[in-house]
Amino acid sequence: MLQDASDLLISGIPIHEALEKILQSVSEELNRVDRAAILLTDPQTGQIEETVLGPRVPRHEKSAPYSTKVVERVLSVKRPVMISNTKTEEGDIADTLKVLKVQCVLCCPMIFASRLAGVIYLDSVRRPYGFREDDLAFLMELGQQIALALEKARFVSDISRAAESLVPDEE
């Protein structure tokens, strides 16, 4: 799956489309995932600027299809959050997850060269203990690949804008 994701990210298709396909693969491979999302952050502000939703996420809901508390925690500490069973956990994050009827959650930062590009969020509303340590390791590696691809895409975009600004307008 990591090789397929890497191939998608360098294939030249738009990054949003590549991320949708990656979430499709993750949802198919890890069938215990009910909802998946990749949230991209602005490199200057750190604020979420775009959300890519997985295939099983309803598009018509008014509320965010992920726990904002979990995402905020991962963005602030730049470390993953994995809660295997929300019923046995205590604290503000676990309380929020219980309200959302989330049984288990896994959320990892996407970091390359110490720069945060966003997070990958997975949860299950059907059953607890849906994620294992190897899922965490996989998501961390996938997050690095995505962060690298985003960094390259932003670099190419910046270079293109700089080159365009150097070309005189033709009259």
PDB file of N, CA, C and O in Angstrom, residues 73-116:
ATOM      1  N   ARG A  73      -5.474  18.241  18.906  1.00  0.00           N
ATOM      2  CA  ARG A  73      -4.401  17.704  19.747  1.00  0.00           C
ATOM      3  C   ARG A  73      -3.203  17.289  18.894  1.00  0.00           C
ATOM      4  O   ARG A  73      -2.064  17.617  19.205  1.00  0.00           O
ATOM      5  N   VAL A  74      -3.460  16.551  17.820  1.00  0.00           N
ATOM      6  CA  VAL A  74      -2.372  16.083  16.961  1.00  0.00           C
ATOM      7  C   VAL A  74      -1.660  17.269  16.310  1.00  0.00           C
ATOM      8  O   VAL A  74      -0.429  17.291  16.235  1.00  0.00           O
ATOM      9  N   LEU A  75      -2.407  18.264  15.864  1.00  0.00           N
ATOM     10  CA  LEU A  75      -1.787  19.448  15.269  1.00  0.00           C
ATOM     11  C   LEU A  75      -0.941  20.211  16.281  1.00  0.00           C
ATOM     12  O   LEU A  75       0.117  20.730  15.935  1.00  0.00           O
ATOM     13  N   SER A  76      -1.393  20.272  17.531  1.00  0.00           N
ATOM     14  CA  SER A  76      -0.650  21.048  18.521  1.00  0.00           C
ATOM     15  C   SER A  76       0.589  20.326  19.043  1.00  0.00           C
ATOM     16  O   SER A  76       1.628  20.953  19.233  1.00  0.00           O
ATOM     17  N   VAL A  77       0.496  19.021  19.261  1.00  0.00           N
ATOM     18  CA  VAL A  77       1.652  18.314  19.826  1.00  0.00           C
ATOM     19  C   VAL A  77       2.500  17.610  18.770  1.00  0.00           C
ATOM     20  O   VAL A  77       3.588  17.130  19.066  1.00  0.00           O
ATOM     21  N   LYS A  78       1.964  17.532  17.530  1.00  0.00           N
ATOM     22  CA  LYS A  78       2.684  16.899  16.408  1.00  0.00           C
ATOM     23  C   LYS A  78       3.068  15.455  16.714  1.00  0.00           C
ATOM     24  O   LYS A  78       4.130  14.986  16.333  1.00  0.00           O
ATOM     25  N   ARG A  79       2.175  14.780  17.432  1.00  0.00           N
ATOM     26  CA  ARG A  79       2.350  13.369  17.758  1.00  0.00           C
ATOM     27  C   ARG A  79       1.019  12.671  17.531  1.00  0.00           C
ATOM     28  O   ARG A  79      -0.036  13.276  17.661  1.00  0.00           O
ATOM     29  N   PRO A  80       1.059  11.371  17.216  1.00  0.00           N
ATOM     30  CA  PRO A  80      -0.199  10.660  16.948  1.00  0.00           C
ATOM     31  C   PRO A  80      -1.048  10.468  18.199  1.00  0.00           C
ATOM     32  O   PRO A  80      -0.546  10.488  19.314  1.00  0.00           O
ATOM     33  N   VAL A  81      -2.335  10.297  17.963  1.00  0.00           N
ATOM     34  CA  VAL A  81      -3.287   9.931  19.010  1.00  0.00           C
ATOM     35  C   VAL A  81      -3.941   8.633  18.566  1.00  0.00           C
ATOM     36  O   VAL A  81      -4.440   8.537  17.445  1.00  0.00           O
ATOM     37  N   MET A  82      -3.890   7.628  19.439  1.00  0.00           N
ATOM     38  CA  MET A  82      -4.566   6.370  19.168  1.00  0.00           C
ATOM     39  C   MET A  82      -5.334   5.986  20.427  1.00  0.00           C
ATOM     40  O   MET A  82      -4.739   5.817  21.484  1.00  0.00           O
ATOM     41  N   ILE A  83      -6.651   5.890  20.285  1.00  0.00           N
ATOM     42  CA  ILE A  83      -7.505   5.457  21.383  1.00  0.00           C
ATOM     43  C   ILE A  83      -8.222   4.210  20.895  1.00  0.00           C
ATOM     44  O   ILE A  83      -8.993   4.264  19.938  1.00  0.00           O
ATOM     45  N   SER A  84      -7.937   3.091  21.549  1.00  0.00           N
ATOM     46  CA  SER A  84      -8.466   1.802  21.117  1.00  0.00           C
ATOM     47  C   SER A  84      -9.916   1.569  21.523  1.00  0.00           C
ATOM     48  O   SER A  84     -10.669   0.913  20.819  1.00  0.00           O
ATOM     49  N   ASN A  85     -10.284   2.090  22.690  1.00  0.00           N
ATOM     50  CA  ASN A  85     -11.649   1.889  23.175  1.00  0.00           C
ATOM     51  C   ASN A  85     -12.051   3.125  23.965  1.00  0.00           C
ATOM     52  O   ASN A  85     -11.604   3.313  25.095  1.00  0.00           O
ATOM     53  N   THR A  86     -12.903   3.940  23.380  1.00  0.00           N
ATOM     54  CA  THR A  86     -13.278   5.198  24.034  1.00  0.00           C
ATOM     55  C   THR A  86     -14.049   4.963  25.332  1.00  0.00           C
ATOM     56  O   THR A  86     -14.032   5.819  26.208  1.00  0.00           O
ATOM     57  N   LYS A  87     -14.682   3.813  25.478  1.00  0.00           N
ATOM     58  CA  LYS A  87     -15.457   3.532  26.690  1.00  0.00           C
ATOM     59  C   LYS A  87     -14.568   3.354  27.914  1.00  0.00           C
ATOM     60  O   LYS A  87     -15.011   3.550  29.039  1.00  0.00           O
ATOM     61  N   THR A  88     -13.310   2.977  27.712  1.00  0.00           N
ATOM     62  CA  THR A  88     -12.409   2.762  28.840  1.00  0.00           C
ATOM     63  C   THR A  88     -11.472   3.949  29.072  1.00  0.00           C
ATOM     64  O   THR A  88     -10.666   3.920  29.994  1.00  0.00           O
ATOM     65  N   GLU A  89     -11.565   4.973  28.236  1.00  0.00           N
ATOM     66  CA  GLU A  89     -10.694   6.151  28.354  1.00  0.00           C
ATOM     67  C   GLU A  89     -11.381   7.259  29.127  1.00  0.00           C
ATOM     68  O   GLU A  89     -12.611   7.359  29.135  1.00  0.00           O
ATOM     69  N   GLU A  90     -10.583   8.112  29.731  1.00  0.00           N
ATOM     70  CA  GLU A  90     -11.082   9.279  30.452  1.00  0.00           C
ATOM     71  C   GLU A  90     -10.451  10.526  29.854  1.00  0.00           C
ATOM     72  O   GLU A  90      -9.399  10.468  29.244  1.00  0.00           O
ATOM     73  N   GLY A  91     -11.086  11.669  30.057  1.00  0.00           N
ATOM     74  CA  GLY A  91     -10.536  12.938  29.602  1.00  0.00           C
ATOM     75  C   GLY A  91     -11.420  13.599  28.563  1.00  0.00           C
ATOM     76  O   GLY A  91     -12.405  13.031  28.088  1.00  0.00           O
ATOM     77  N   ASP A  92     -11.043  14.845  28.220  1.00  0.00           N
ATOM     78  CA  ASP A  92     -11.889  15.630  27.322  1.00  0.00           C
ATOM     79  C   ASP A  92     -11.993  15.019  25.925  1.00  0.00           C
ATOM     80  O   ASP A  92     -13.061  15.039  25.314  1.00  0.00           O
ATOM     81  N   ILE A  93     -10.906  14.455  25.418  1.00  0.00           N
ATOM     82  CA  ILE A  93     -10.956  13.843  24.090  1.00  0.00           C
ATOM     83  C   ILE A  93     -11.871  12.625  24.111  1.00  0.00           C
ATOM     84  O   ILE A  93     -12.735  12.468  23.242  1.00  0.00           O
ATOM     85  N   ALA A  94     -11.717  11.763  25.085  1.00  0.00           N
ATOM     86  CA  ALA A  94     -12.553  10.567  25.176  1.00  0.00           C
ATOM     87  C   ALA A  94     -14.021  10.944  25.340  1.00  0.00           C
ATOM     88  O   ALA A  94     -14.899  10.319  24.727  1.00  0.00           O
ATOM     89  N   ASP A  95     -14.300  11.984  26.132  1.00  0.00           N
ATOM     90  CA  ASP A  95     -15.683  12.421  26.317  1.00  0.00           C
ATOM     91  C   ASP A  95     -16.290  12.889  25.000  1.00  0.00           C
ATOM     92  O   ASP A  95     -17.437  12.551  24.681  1.00  0.00           O
ATOM     93  N   THR A  96     -15.538  13.638  24.231  1.00  0.00           N
ATOM     94  CA  THR A  96     -16.005  14.104  22.926  1.00  0.00           C
ATOM     95  C   THR A  96     -16.255  12.925  21.989  1.00  0.00           C
ATOM     96  O   THR A  96     -17.255  12.892  21.283  1.00  0.00           O
ATOM     97  N   LEU A  97     -15.343  11.960  21.996  1.00  0.00           N
ATOM     98  CA  LEU A  97     -15.503  10.784  21.134  1.00  0.00           C
ATOM     99  C   LEU A  97     -16.746   9.987  21.503  1.00  0.00           C
ATOM    100  O   LEU A  97     -17.451   9.471  20.627  1.00  0.00           O
ATOM    101  N   LYS A  98     -17.028   9.892  22.793  1.00  0.00           N
ATOM    102  CA  LYS A  98     -18.232   9.172  23.241  1.00  0.00           C
ATOM    103  C   LYS A  98     -19.489   9.869  22.723  1.00  0.00           C
ATOM    104  O   LYS A  98     -20.432   9.209  22.270  1.00  0.00           O
ATOM    105  N   VAL A  99     -19.510  11.194  22.775  1.00  0.00           N
ATOM    106  CA  VAL A  99     -20.652  11.956  22.263  1.00  0.00           C
ATOM    107  C   VAL A  99     -20.823  11.702  20.762  1.00  0.00           C
ATOM    108  O   VAL A  99     -21.938  11.568  20.263  1.00  0.00           O
ATOM    109  N   LEU A 100     -19.709  11.614  20.040  1.00  0.00           N
ATOM    110  CA  LEU A 100     -19.749  11.372  18.595  1.00  0.00           C
ATOM    111  C   LEU A 100     -19.989   9.900  18.254  1.00  0.00           C
ATOM    112  O   LEU A 100     -20.030   9.540  17.092  1.00  0.00           O
ATOM    113  N   LYS A 101     -20.078   9.060  19.295  1.00  0.00           N
ATOM    114  CA  LYS A 101     -20.280   7.609  19.141  1.00  0.00           C
ATOM    115  C   LYS A 101     -19.116   6.930  18.419  1.00  0.00           C
ATOM    116  O   LYS A 101     -19.286   5.936  17.713  1.00  0.00           O
ATOM    117  N   VAL A 102     -17.921   7.477  18.581  1.00  0.00           N
ATOM    118  CA  VAL A 102     -16.709   6.889  18.020  1.00  0.00           C
ATOM    119  C   VAL A 102     -16.206   5.831  18.989  1.00  0.00           C
ATOM    120  O   VAL A 102     -16.060   6.090  20.183  1.00  0.00           O
ATOM    121  N   GLN A 103     -15.934   4.642  18.483  1.00  0.00           N
ATOM    122  CA  GLN A 103     -15.459   3.536  19.310  1.00  0.00           C
ATOM    123  C   GLN A 103     -13.940   3.543  19.456  1.00  0.00           C
ATOM    124  O   GLN A 103     -13.408   3.234  20.511  1.00  0.00           O
ATOM    125  N   CYS A 104     -13.245   3.855  18.351  1.00  0.00           N
ATOM    126  CA  CYS A 104     -11.779   3.932  18.391  1.00  0.00           C
ATOM    127  C   CYS A 104     -11.324   4.925  17.331  1.00  0.00           C
ATOM    128  O   CYS A 104     -12.032   5.185  16.359  1.00  0.00           O
ATOM    129  N   VAL A 105     -10.139   5.479  17.540  1.00  0.00           N
ATOM    130  CA  VAL A 105      -9.638   6.517  16.638  1.00  0.00           C
ATOM    131  C   VAL A 105      -8.130   6.404  16.502  1.00  0.00           C
ATOM    132  O   VAL A 105      -7.435   5.985  17.436  1.00  0.00           O
ATOM    133  N   LEU A 106      -7.643   6.776  15.331  1.00  0.00           N
ATOM    134  CA  LEU A 106      -6.213   6.847  15.062  1.00  0.00           C
ATOM    135  C   LEU A 106      -5.981   8.092  14.219  1.00  0.00           C
ATOM    136  O   LEU A 106      -6.605   8.261  13.170  1.00  0.00           O
ATOM    137  N   CYS A 107      -5.130   8.974  14.690  1.00  0.00           N
ATOM    138  CA  CYS A 107      -4.855  10.219  13.980  1.00  0.00           C
ATOM    139  C   CYS A 107      -3.356  10.496  14.057  1.00  0.00           C
ATOM    140  O   CYS A 107      -2.777  10.484  15.143  1.00  0.00           O
ATOM    141  N   CYS A 108      -2.738  10.699  12.893  1.00  0.00           N
ATOM    142  CA  CYS A 108      -1.286  10.902  12.833  1.00  0.00           C
ATOM    143  C   CYS A 108      -0.940  12.200  12.120  1.00  0.00           C
ATOM    144  O   CYS A 108      -1.577  12.560  11.131  1.00  0.00           O
ATOM    145  N   PRO A 109       0.111  12.865  12.592  1.00  0.00           N
ATOM    146  CA  PRO A 109       0.562  14.060  11.885  1.00  0.00           C
ATOM    147  C   PRO A 109       1.281  13.671  10.597  1.00  0.00           C
ATOM    148  O   PRO A 109       1.846  12.582  10.490  1.00  0.00           O
ATOM    149  N   MET A 110       1.217  14.549   9.620  1.00  0.00           N
ATOM    150  CA  MET A 110       1.978  14.370   8.379  1.00  0.00           C
ATOM    151  C   MET A 110       3.121  15.382   8.443  1.00  0.00           C
ATOM    152  O   MET A 110       2.900  16.585   8.290  1.00  0.00           O
ATOM    153  N   ILE A 111       4.313  14.865   8.699  1.00  0.00           N
ATOM    154  CA  ILE A 111       5.474  15.732   8.919  1.00  0.00           C
ATOM    155  C   ILE A 111       6.600  15.319   7.988  1.00  0.00           C
ATOM    156  O   ILE A 111       6.894  14.133   7.845  1.00  0.00           O
ATOM    157  N   PHE A 112       7.222  16.327   7.379  1.00  0.00           N
ATOM    158  CA  PHE A 112       8.455  16.102   6.621  1.00  0.00           C
ATOM    159  C   PHE A 112       9.403  17.243   6.944  1.00  0.00           C
ATOM    160  O   PHE A 112       9.014  18.412   6.905  1.00  0.00           O
ATOM    161  N   ALA A 113      10.636  16.904   7.259  1.00  0.00           N
ATOM    162  CA  ALA A 113      11.666  17.894   7.598  1.00  0.00           C
ATOM    163  C   ALA A 113      11.164  18.843   8.689  1.00  0.00           C
ATOM    164  O   ALA A 113      11.310  20.048   8.591  1.00  0.00           O
ATOM    165  N   SER A 114      10.538  18.285   9.689  1.00  0.00           N
ATOM    166  CA  SER A 114       9.989  18.975  10.861  1.00  0.00           C
ATOM    167  C   SER A 114       8.891  19.989  10.529  1.00  0.00           C
ATOM    168  O   SER A 114       8.519  20.794  11.367  1.00  0.00           O
ATOM    169  N   ARG A 115       8.380  19.957   9.298  1.00  0.00           N
ATOM    170  CA  ARG A 115       7.273  20.830   8.919  1.00  0.00           C
ATOM    171  C   ARG A 115       5.977  20.022   8.878  1.00  0.00           C
ATOM    172  O   ARG A 115       5.908  18.984   8.233  1.00  0.00           O
ATOM    173  N   LEU A 116       4.962  20.541   9.547  1.00  0.00           N
ATOM    174  CA  LEU A 116       3.665  19.879   9.621  1.00  0.00           C
ATOM    175  C   LEU A 116       2.838  20.222   8.392  1.00  0.00           C
ATOM    176  O   LEU A 116       2.606  21.388   8.099  1.00  0.00           O
TER     177      LEU A 116
END
